[in-house]
PDB file of C-alpha atoms in Angstrom:
ATOM      1  CA  UNK O   4       0.000   0.000   0.000  1.00 94.00           C
ATOM      2  CA  UNK O   5       1.167   3.506  -0.807  1.00 97.00           C
ATOM      3  CA  UNK O   6      -0.153   6.795   0.606  1.00 98.00           C
ATOM      4  CA  UNK O   7       0.452   9.844  -1.575  1.00 98.00           C
ATOM      5  CA  UNK O   8      -0.930  13.218  -2.550  1.00 97.00           C
ATOM      6  CA  UNK O   9      -3.513  13.121  -5.300  1.00 96.00           C
ATOM      7  CA  UNK O  10      -3.115  13.907  -8.990  1.00 95.00           C
ATOM      8  CA  UNK O  11      -5.834  16.271 -10.223  1.00 96.00           C
ATOM      9  CA  UNK O  12      -6.957  13.714 -12.824  1.00 97.00           C
ATOM     10  CA  UNK O  13      -7.916  11.406  -9.946  1.00 97.00           C
ATOM     11  CA  UNK O  14     -10.608  13.746  -8.578  1.00 98.00           C
ATOM     12  CA  UNK O  15     -13.486  11.690 -10.083  1.00 98.00           C
ATOM     13  CA  UNK O  16     -12.126   8.565  -8.367  1.00 97.00           C
ATOM     14  CA  UNK O  17     -12.025  10.388  -5.028  1.00 97.00           C
ATOM     15  CA  UNK O  18     -15.601  11.526  -5.560  1.00 97.00           C
ATOM     16  CA  UNK O  19     -16.714   7.950  -6.284  1.00 96.00           C
ATOM     17  CA  UNK O  20     -15.126   6.655  -3.057  1.00 96.00           C
ATOM     18  CA  UNK O  21     -16.642   9.449  -0.956  1.00 95.00           C
ATOM     19  CA  UNK O  22     -20.066   9.162  -2.542  1.00 93.00           C
ATOM     20  CA  UNK O  23     -20.103   5.392  -1.955  1.00 93.00           C
ATOM     21  CA  UNK O  24     -20.245   6.273   1.756  1.00 90.00           C
ATOM     22  CA  UNK O  25     -22.539   9.254   1.222  1.00 88.00           C
ATOM     23  CA  UNK O  26     -25.192   6.975  -0.304  1.00 90.00           C
ATOM     24  CA  UNK O  27     -25.229   5.042   2.987  1.00 87.00           C
ATOM     25  CA  UNK O  28     -25.377   8.227   5.078  1.00 80.00           C
ATOM     26  CA  UNK O  29     -21.846   7.759   6.455  1.00 84.00           C
ATOM     27  CA  UNK O  30     -20.220  10.811   4.818  1.00 83.00           C
ATOM     28  CA  UNK O  31     -21.369  14.012   3.216  1.00 82.00           C
ATOM     29  CA  UNK O  32     -21.385  13.862  -0.580  1.00 85.00           C
ATOM     30  CA  UNK O  33     -18.762  15.965  -2.331  1.00 89.00           C
ATOM     31  CA  UNK O  34     -19.353  17.762  -5.606  1.00 91.00           C
ATOM     32  CA  UNK O  35     -16.605  17.289  -8.150  1.00 96.00           C
ATOM     33  CA  UNK O  36     -16.042  21.057  -8.188  1.00 95.00           C
ATOM     34  CA  UNK O  37     -15.448  21.007  -4.428  1.00 93.00           C
ATOM     35  CA  UNK O  38     -12.854  18.259  -4.810  1.00 96.00           C
ATOM     36  CA  UNK O  39     -11.075  20.156  -7.590  1.00 97.00           C
ATOM     37  CA  UNK O  40     -11.063  23.372  -5.525  1.00 96.00           C
ATOM     38  CA  UNK O  41      -9.533  21.534  -2.578  1.00 96.00           C
ATOM     39  CA  UNK O  42      -7.402  19.002  -4.452  1.00 98.00           C
ATOM     40  CA  UNK O  43      -4.263  19.916  -2.484  1.00 97.00           C
ATOM     41  CA  UNK O  44      -6.009  18.813   0.723  1.00 98.00           C
ATOM     42  CA  UNK O  45      -6.304  15.175  -0.357  1.00 98.00           C
ATOM     43  CA  UNK O  46      -4.225  12.096   0.265  1.00 98.00           C
ATOM     44  CA  UNK O  47      -5.022   8.815  -1.430  1.00 98.00           C
ATOM     45  CA  UNK O  48      -4.230   5.205  -0.647  1.00 98.00           C
ATOM     46  CA  UNK O  49      -3.168   3.015  -3.521  1.00 98.00           C
ATOM     47  CA  UNK O  50      -2.982  -0.790  -3.563  1.00 97.00           C
ATOM     48  CA  UNK O  51      -1.470  -2.438  -6.645  1.00 96.00           C
ATOM     49  CA  UNK O  52      -2.068   0.732  -8.656  1.00 95.00           C
ATOM     50  CA  UNK O  53      -5.733   1.015  -7.609  1.00 97.00           C
ATOM     51  CA  UNK O  54      -6.981   3.980  -5.581  1.00 98.00           C
ATOM     52  CA  UNK O  55      -8.767   2.463  -2.595  1.00 98.00           C
ATOM     53  CA  UNK O  56      -9.123   5.346  -0.127  1.00 98.00           C
ATOM     54  CA  UNK O  57      -8.855   9.060   0.502  1.00 98.00           C
ATOM     55  CA  UNK O  58      -8.595  11.622   3.272  1.00 98.00           C
ATOM     56  CA  UNK O  59      -8.443  15.416   3.238  1.00 98.00           C
ATOM     57  CA  UNK O  60      -6.697  17.788   5.630  1.00 98.00           C
ATOM     58  CA  UNK O  61      -8.319  21.198   5.225  1.00 96.00           C
ATOM     59  CA  UNK O  62      -6.563  24.139   6.907  1.00 95.00           C
ATOM     60  CA  UNK O  63      -9.130  26.419   8.552  1.00 91.00           C
ATOM     61  CA  UNK O  64      -6.903  28.938  10.326  1.00 89.00           C
ATOM     62  CA  UNK O  65      -3.265  29.332  11.377  1.00 89.00           C
ATOM     63  CA  UNK O  66      -3.463  26.703  14.108  1.00 91.00           C
ATOM     64  CA  UNK O  67      -6.427  24.513  13.183  1.00 94.00           C
ATOM     65  CA  UNK O  68      -7.376  22.109  10.407  1.00 96.00           C
ATOM     66  CA  UNK O  69     -10.172  19.675   9.681  1.00 95.00           C
ATOM     67  CA  UNK O  70      -9.878  16.031   8.680  1.00 97.00           C
ATOM     68  CA  UNK O  71     -12.562  15.457   6.039  1.00 94.00           C
ATOM     69  CA  UNK O  72     -13.743  12.742   3.693  1.00 95.00           C
ATOM     70  CA  UNK O  73     -11.790   9.846   5.203  1.00 97.00           C
ATOM     71  CA  UNK O  74     -13.046   6.842   3.247  1.00 97.00           C
ATOM     72  CA  UNK O  75     -11.782   3.448   2.102  1.00 97.00           C
ATOM     73  CA  UNK O  76     -13.456   1.199  -0.451  1.00 96.00           C
ATOM     74  CA  UNK O  77     -15.512  -1.387   1.402  1.00 92.00           C
ATOM     75  CA  UNK O  78     -13.587  -4.352  -0.001  1.00 94.00           C
ATOM     76  CA  UNK O  79     -10.364  -2.879   1.447  1.00 97.00           C
ATOM     77  CA  UNK O  80     -11.709  -1.917   4.879  1.00 92.00           C
ATOM     78  CA  UNK O  81     -10.217  -3.456   8.010  1.00 93.00           C
ATOM     79  CA  UNK O  82      -6.680  -3.467   6.581  1.00 96.00           C
ATOM     80  CA  UNK O  83      -5.401  -0.340   8.347  1.00 97.00           C
ATOM     81  CA  UNK O  84      -5.708   1.857   5.266  1.00 98.00           C
ATOM     82  CA  UNK O  85      -7.907   4.442   6.991  1.00 97.00           C
ATOM     83  CA  UNK O  86      -5.425   4.596   9.865  1.00 98.00           C
ATOM     84  CA  UNK O  87      -2.548   5.183   7.448  1.00 98.00           C
ATOM     85  CA  UNK O  88      -4.451   7.921   5.631  1.00 98.00           C
ATOM     86  CA  UNK O  89      -5.229   9.646   8.934  1.00 98.00           C
ATOM     87  CA  UNK O  90      -1.611   9.267  10.040  1.00 97.00           C
ATOM     88  CA  UNK O  91      -0.449  10.994   6.842  1.00 98.00           C
ATOM     89  CA  UNK O  92      -2.869  13.875   7.438  1.00 98.00           C
ATOM     90  CA  UNK O  93      -1.691  14.271  11.045  1.00 97.00           C
ATOM     91  CA  UNK O  94       1.946  14.199   9.940  1.00 96.00           C
ATOM     92  CA  UNK O  95       1.294  16.965   7.418  1.00 96.00           C
ATOM     93  CA  UNK O  96      -0.542  19.014  10.064  1.00 96.00           C
ATOM     94  CA  UNK O  97       2.442  18.657  12.389  1.00 95.00           C
ATOM     95  CA  UNK O  98       4.853  19.799   9.655  1.00 94.00           C
ATOM     96  CA  UNK O  99       2.659  22.848   8.940  1.00 94.00           C
ATOM     97  CA  UNK O 100       2.635  23.875  12.606  1.00 94.00           C
ATOM     98  CA  UNK O 101      -1.051  23.112  13.075  1.00 96.00           C
ATOM     99  CA  UNK O 102      -1.745  22.425  16.735  1.00 95.00           C
ATOM    100  CA  UNK O 103      -5.392  21.307  16.618  1.00 95.00           C
ATOM    101  CA  UNK O 104      -7.258  19.019  14.263  1.00 96.00           C
ATOM    102  CA  UNK O 105     -10.993  18.517  14.356  1.00 95.00           C
ATOM    103  CA  UNK O 106     -13.385  16.259  12.539  1.00 94.00           C
ATOM    104  CA  UNK O 107     -17.125  15.819  12.323  1.00 90.00           C
ATOM    105  CA  UNK O 108     -17.791  12.095  12.189  1.00 91.00           C
ATOM    106  CA  UNK O 109     -20.184   9.209  12.598  1.00 86.00           C
ATOM    107  CA  UNK O 110     -17.169   6.963  13.331  1.00 90.00           C
ATOM    108  CA  UNK O 111     -16.461   8.098  16.880  1.00 92.00           C
ATOM    109  CA  UNK O 112     -14.733   4.856  17.936  1.00 95.00           C
ATOM    110  CA  UNK O 113     -12.243   4.960  15.056  1.00 96.00           C
ATOM    111  CA  UNK O 114     -11.153   8.506  15.855  1.00 97.00           C
ATOM    112  CA  UNK O 115     -11.135   7.915  19.633  1.00 97.00           C
ATOM    113  CA  UNK O 116      -8.640   5.055  19.121  1.00 97.00           C
ATOM    114  CA  UNK O 117      -6.396   7.560  17.323  1.00 96.00           C
ATOM    115  CA  UNK O 118      -6.431  10.049  20.214  1.00 97.00           C
ATOM    116  CA  UNK O 119      -9.346  12.290  19.214  1.00 98.00           C
ATOM    117  CA  UNK O 120     -11.617  13.527  22.017  1.00 97.00           C
ATOM    118  CA  UNK O 121     -15.287  14.483  21.770  1.00 95.00           C
ATOM    119  CA  UNK O 122     -15.864  18.242  21.963  1.00 93.00           C
ATOM    120  CA  UNK O 123     -18.996  20.390  21.787  1.00 86.00           C
ATOM    121  CA  UNK O 124     -19.852  21.313  18.191  1.00 79.00           C
ATOM    122  CA  UNK O 125     -20.307  24.877  19.396  1.00 75.00           C
ATOM    123  CA  UNK O 126     -16.551  25.106  20.077  1.00 75.00           C
ATOM    124  CA  UNK O 127     -15.698  24.684  16.381  1.00 75.00           C
ATOM    125  CA  UNK O 128     -14.668  27.698  14.277  1.00 66.00           C
ATOM    126  CA  UNK O 129     -17.618  29.612  12.845  1.00 56.00           C
ATOM    127  CA  UNK O 130     -16.044  29.312   9.407  1.00 55.00           C
ATOM    128  CA  UNK O 131     -17.082  25.659   9.119  1.00 60.00           C
ATOM    129  CA  UNK O 132     -20.771  26.377   9.633  1.00 53.00           C
ATOM    130  CA  UNK O 133     -20.962  27.758   6.090  1.00 55.00           C
ATOM    131  CA  UNK O 134     -20.528  24.212   4.833  1.00 61.00           C
ATOM    132  CA  UNK O 135     -22.887  22.804   7.464  1.00 55.00           C
ATOM    133  CA  UNK O 136     -25.809  25.028   6.535  1.00 52.00           C
ATOM    134  CA  UNK O 137     -25.589  23.805   2.925  1.00 55.00           C
ATOM    135  CA  UNK O 138     -25.903  20.195   4.092  1.00 57.00           C
ATOM    136  CA  UNK O 139     -29.290  18.502   3.638  1.00 57.00           C
ATOM    137  CA  UNK O 140     -29.037  17.131   7.195  1.00 56.00           C
ATOM    138  CA  UNK O 141     -28.685  20.570   8.799  1.00 54.00           C
ATOM    139  CA  UNK O 142     -29.747  21.311  11.529  1.00 55.00           C
ATOM    140  CA  UNK O 143     -30.463  17.688  12.477  1.00 57.00           C
ATOM    141  CA  UNK O 144     -26.940  16.386  11.940  1.00 63.00           C
ATOM    142  CA  UNK O 145     -25.859  13.475  14.113  1.00 69.00           C
ATOM    143  CA  UNK O 146     -22.134  13.803  13.425  1.00 78.00           C
ATOM    144  CA  UNK O 147     -19.932  13.999  16.514  1.00 85.00           C
ATOM    145  CA  UNK O 148     -17.333  16.779  16.775  1.00 89.00           C
ATOM    146  CA  UNK O 149     -13.916  15.497  17.841  1.00 94.00           C
ATOM    147  CA  UNK O 150     -10.549  17.170  18.356  1.00 95.00           C
ATOM    148  CA  UNK O 151      -6.930  16.035  18.311  1.00 97.00           C
ATOM    149  CA  UNK O 152      -4.090  18.040  19.841  1.00 95.00           C
ATOM    150  CA  UNK O 153      -0.981  17.751  17.664  1.00 91.00           C
ATOM    151  CA  UNK O 154       2.156  17.008  19.658  1.00 82.00           C
ATOM    152  CA  UNK O 155       5.427  18.410  18.342  1.00 74.00           C
ATOM    153  CA  UNK O 156       3.893  20.661  15.706  1.00 66.00           C
ATOM    154  CA  UNK O 157       6.436  22.835  13.886  1.00 63.00           C
ATOM    155  CA  UNK O 158       6.493  26.281  15.423  1.00 55.00           C
ATOM    156  CA  UNK O 159       4.654  25.261  18.602  1.00 54.00           C
TER     157      UNK O 159
END
């Protein structure tokens, strides 16, 4: 397995992986335009030349970023690919000097095992609510807000 940054031509593949989970209500769907606009945020996991997972690290402010769209094709789940994608995002956050990472998730146990703690949604930056209010589930979203404190971040 190889984790790497995405090539812009792979955006439709990322969308297909994300939307596979969105159809089951596990992730928010992503428009192709949104993926293109944020292409630098994405990491992908590749197994034998096939893209099998993705994860985005979206910088929100000087010290905070969001982990978004962490997804692995169902037939490759349970192999540690999601953990490796998250690890790559956290490593990049550390190198950028980001000290806090948050996520909105239905997979609380996965993130808790990685050191994320549940926080009140109201403590999240107001900037993210712009995306939330466009969501069809707003204001009845059941995602859990979680936060990770980055140890050894550059500049901290």
